Amino acid sequence: MGSHGPGLTLACCLLLAFTCGPVLGRAPRGPQEQEEQEGTKEPLLDHAERVEDKHEKYSPRQGEERPASRCYRCCDPGAPVYPAIPVPQINITILKGEKGDRGDRGLQGKYGKTGSVGARGHVGPKGQKGSMGAPGDRCKNHYAAFSVGRKKPLHSNDYYQAVIFDTEFVNLYGHFNMFTGKFYCYVPGIYFFSLNVHTWNQKETYLHIMKNGEEVVILYAQVSDRSIMQTQSLMLELQDQDEVWVRLYKGERENAIFSDEFDTYITFSGYLVKHAAEP
């Protein structure tokens, strides 16, 4: 077995002694030993007799109190019944104090991020027809118009002359002054003006339509062997108190306009096209 033989034999002997030792200790005794054991052995009692004997052994005598530190099993007869201890109840209303004062308002928090636009909702049902409203204000219309004429001829001289008209066809609200020969604007807006004259043969015709002392347009006709009708028209935007009139040029040359008492050859007209307050 080599060098491991003695060690292996010793290990087997120890294992056999450890296994068979308790069995050998329980070997049956001889007849003499059994008789001596039976002579000293107490008779076997059943379970009920052992329980009663045990209770009599540990139960206190009459007139004696049970020791306070005794323990009892639930199956023991005459075990003391302890009353159930009620759970203490706490009145919450007694512990609750009075309501305190309102605290100061806290600082405003930061604004949150703007949320996305929600989906468009469903179209709601059509509402009932409303009642008729109160009548509105009367429509405000603005008017301004005039038309005048001259039956007398006019010759130039050494200074400018305002053409004065002697015949009134239309003069709404009197905005055209027949004494000064000027139209005064009382309704701001856009106006249309027209000037018609009859030239004089062998004489020059030279006039201006004026606005507040400024020459706006000219009406001109050259010298001719015969007389003709000449016209000029325009539109002007006027403000309140603006003036529009006709001026005859001064006499550097022979300058005149023709008319007579039987017919009206010279006319000057104007009217409001659009009021300034209208959109």
Coordinates of C-alpha atoms in Angstrom, one line a residue, residues 66-252:
R66 CA -51.6 30.8 43.9
P67 CA -48.2 32.2 43.5
A68 CA -48.2 35.3 41.5
S69 CA -45.5 34.2 39.1
R70 CA -47.2 30.9 38.1
C71 CA -47.8 30.3 34.5
Y72 CA -50.9 28.5 33.3
R73 CA -51.8 26.7 30.1
C74 CA -55.0 27.3 28.4
C75 CA -56.0 23.7 28.8
D76 CA -55.4 23.6 32.6
P77 CA -58.7 23.4 34.7
G78 CA -59.4 26.3 36.9
A79 CA -57.1 28.6 35.0
P80 CA -57.8 32.3 35.9
V81 CA -59.8 34.4 33.4
Y82 CA -58.3 37.8 33.1
P83 CA -60.7 40.7 32.2
A84 CA -60.0 42.3 28.8
I85 CA -58.4 45.7 29.2
P86 CA -60.2 48.3 27.1
V87 CA -58.2 50.3 24.6
P88 CA -57.9 53.9 25.8
Q89 CA -59.8 56.4 23.7
I90 CA -58.3 59.8 23.0
N91 CA -60.7 62.8 22.3
I92 CA -59.2 64.5 19.3
T93 CA -61.2 67.6 19.9
I94 CA -59.4 68.3 23.1
L95 CA -56.0 68.1 21.4
K96 CA -57.1 70.3 18.5
G97 CA -56.2 74.0 19.0
E98 CA -57.9 77.1 17.7
K99 CA -57.6 78.1 14.1
G100 CA -54.6 80.4 13.5
D101 CA -54.4 83.6 11.6
R102 CA -54.0 83.6 7.9
G103 CA -50.4 83.7 6.8
D104 CA -48.8 86.2 4.4
R105 CA -49.1 85.5 0.7
G106 CA -46.1 83.8 -0.7
L107 CA -44.1 85.0 -3.7
Q108 CA -45.4 84.3 -7.1
G109 CA -43.8 81.3 -8.7
K110 CA -42.1 81.3 -12.1
Y111 CA -44.2 81.2 -15.2
G112 CA -44.4 77.8 -16.8
K113 CA -43.6 77.1 -20.3
T114 CA -46.3 78.0 -22.9
G115 CA -48.2 74.9 -23.8
S116 CA -48.9 73.9 -27.4
V117 CA -52.0 75.0 -29.1
G118 CA -54.8 72.6 -28.6
A119 CA -56.9 71.1 -31.3
R120 CA -59.8 73.1 -32.8
G121 CA -63.0 72.3 -31.1
H122 CA -66.2 71.2 -32.7
V123 CA -68.5 73.8 -34.2
G124 CA -71.2 74.6 -31.7
P125 CA -74.9 74.6 -32.4
K126 CA -76.4 77.7 -34.2
G127 CA -77.7 80.2 -31.7
Q128 CA -81.2 81.7 -31.7
K129 CA -81.9 84.8 -33.7
G130 CA -81.4 87.9 -31.7
S131 CA -83.9 90.7 -31.2
M132 CA -84.0 93.7 -33.5
G133 CA -81.7 96.5 -32.4
A134 CA -82.5 100.1 -31.9
P135 CA -82.6 102.3 -35.0
G136 CA -79.3 103.9 -35.9
D137 CA -78.6 107.6 -36.4
R138 CA -79.7 109.2 -39.6
C139 CA -77.1 109.0 -42.3
K140 CA -75.1 112.2 -42.3
N141 CA -74.5 113.5 -45.9
H142 CA -72.2 116.5 -46.6
Y143 CA -72.8 118.7 -49.6
A144 CA -71.2 121.8 -51.1
A145 CA -71.8 123.2 -54.5
F146 CA -72.0 126.4 -56.4
S147 CA -72.4 127.7 -60.0
V148 CA -72.2 131.4 -60.9
G149 CA -71.9 133.5 -64.1
R150 CA -71.0 137.0 -65.5
K151 CA -72.8 139.0 -68.1
K152 CA -70.4 141.9 -68.3
P153 CA -67.1 141.9 -70.3
L154 CA -63.8 142.5 -68.4
H155 CA -60.6 144.2 -69.7
S156 CA -57.2 144.1 -68.0
N157 CA -55.4 147.0 -66.4
D158 CA -52.2 147.6 -64.5
Y159 CA -52.9 145.2 -61.7
Y160 CA -54.4 141.7 -61.2
Q161 CA -58.2 141.6 -60.9
A162 CA -60.5 139.0 -59.2
V163 CA -63.3 138.1 -61.6
I164 CA -66.6 139.1 -59.9
F165 CA -69.7 137.3 -60.9
D166 CA -73.1 138.9 -61.1
T167 CA -75.4 135.9 -61.7
E168 CA -76.0 133.1 -59.2
F169 CA -77.3 129.8 -60.5
V170 CA -76.6 127.5 -57.5
N171 CA -75.0 128.6 -54.2
L172 CA -75.6 125.8 -51.7
Y173 CA -75.5 127.1 -48.1
G174 CA -74.0 130.4 -49.4
H175 CA -70.4 129.1 -49.5
F176 CA -69.6 131.3 -52.6
N177 CA -69.3 135.0 -51.8
M178 CA -70.8 137.0 -54.7
F179 CA -69.1 140.2 -53.4
T180 CA -65.5 138.9 -53.3
G181 CA -65.9 136.4 -56.1
K182 CA -64.4 133.6 -53.9
F183 CA -65.6 130.2 -52.8
Y184 CA -64.9 129.5 -49.1
C185 CA -64.5 125.9 -48.0
Y186 CA -66.6 124.9 -45.0
V187 CA -66.7 121.2 -45.8
P188 CA -63.2 119.7 -46.2
G189 CA -62.8 117.2 -48.9
I190 CA -62.1 116.8 -52.6
Y191 CA -63.8 119.3 -55.0
F192 CA -64.2 119.5 -58.8
F193 CA -64.0 123.0 -60.4
S194 CA -64.8 124.2 -63.9
L195 CA -64.2 127.6 -65.6
N196 CA -65.7 128.6 -69.0
V197 CA -65.0 131.9 -70.8
H198 CA -65.6 133.5 -74.3
T199 CA -62.5 135.1 -75.9
W200 CA -62.5 138.5 -77.5
N201 CA -61.4 138.6 -81.2
Q202 CA -58.1 140.4 -81.7
K203 CA -57.4 140.2 -78.0
E204 CA -55.5 137.7 -75.7
T205 CA -57.3 135.7 -72.9
Y206 CA -55.2 135.0 -69.8
L207 CA -56.7 133.9 -66.5
H208 CA -55.7 131.7 -63.5
I209 CA -57.7 129.5 -61.1
M210 CA -56.3 130.5 -57.7
K211 CA -56.1 128.7 -54.3
N212 CA -55.3 130.9 -51.3
G213 CA -53.3 133.3 -53.4
E214 CA -51.4 130.6 -55.4
E215 CA -51.8 130.0 -59.1
V216 CA -53.0 126.5 -59.7
V217 CA -54.0 126.3 -63.4
I218 CA -54.1 128.7 -66.3
L219 CA -56.8 129.3 -69.0
Y220 CA -55.2 130.9 -72.1
A221 CA -56.2 131.7 -75.6
Q222 CA -54.0 133.5 -78.2
V223 CA -55.0 136.5 -80.3
S224 CA -57.3 135.5 -83.1
D225 CA -59.5 137.1 -85.7
R226 CA -62.5 135.3 -84.2
S227 CA -63.8 134.6 -80.7
I228 CA -64.1 131.1 -79.3
M229 CA -65.3 129.4 -76.1
Q230 CA -62.4 128.3 -73.9
T231 CA -62.7 126.0 -70.8
Q232 CA -60.5 124.7 -67.9
S233 CA -61.3 122.2 -65.2
L234 CA -59.5 120.5 -62.2
M235 CA -60.0 118.7 -58.9
L236 CA -58.6 120.1 -55.6
E237 CA -58.3 118.8 -52.1
L238 CA -59.4 121.6 -49.8
Q239 CA -59.2 122.1 -46.0
D240 CA -61.4 124.2 -43.9
Q241 CA -61.4 127.9 -44.8
D242 CA -59.5 127.4 -48.0
E243 CA -60.4 129.9 -50.8
V244 CA -60.8 129.3 -54.6
W245 CA -61.3 132.1 -57.1
V246 CA -60.5 133.3 -60.7
R247 CA -58.0 136.0 -61.4
L248 CA -57.5 138.1 -64.6
Y249 CA -53.8 138.7 -65.5
K250 CA -52.6 142.3 -65.5
G251 CA -52.4 144.3 -68.8
E252 CA -48.9 143.8 -70.2

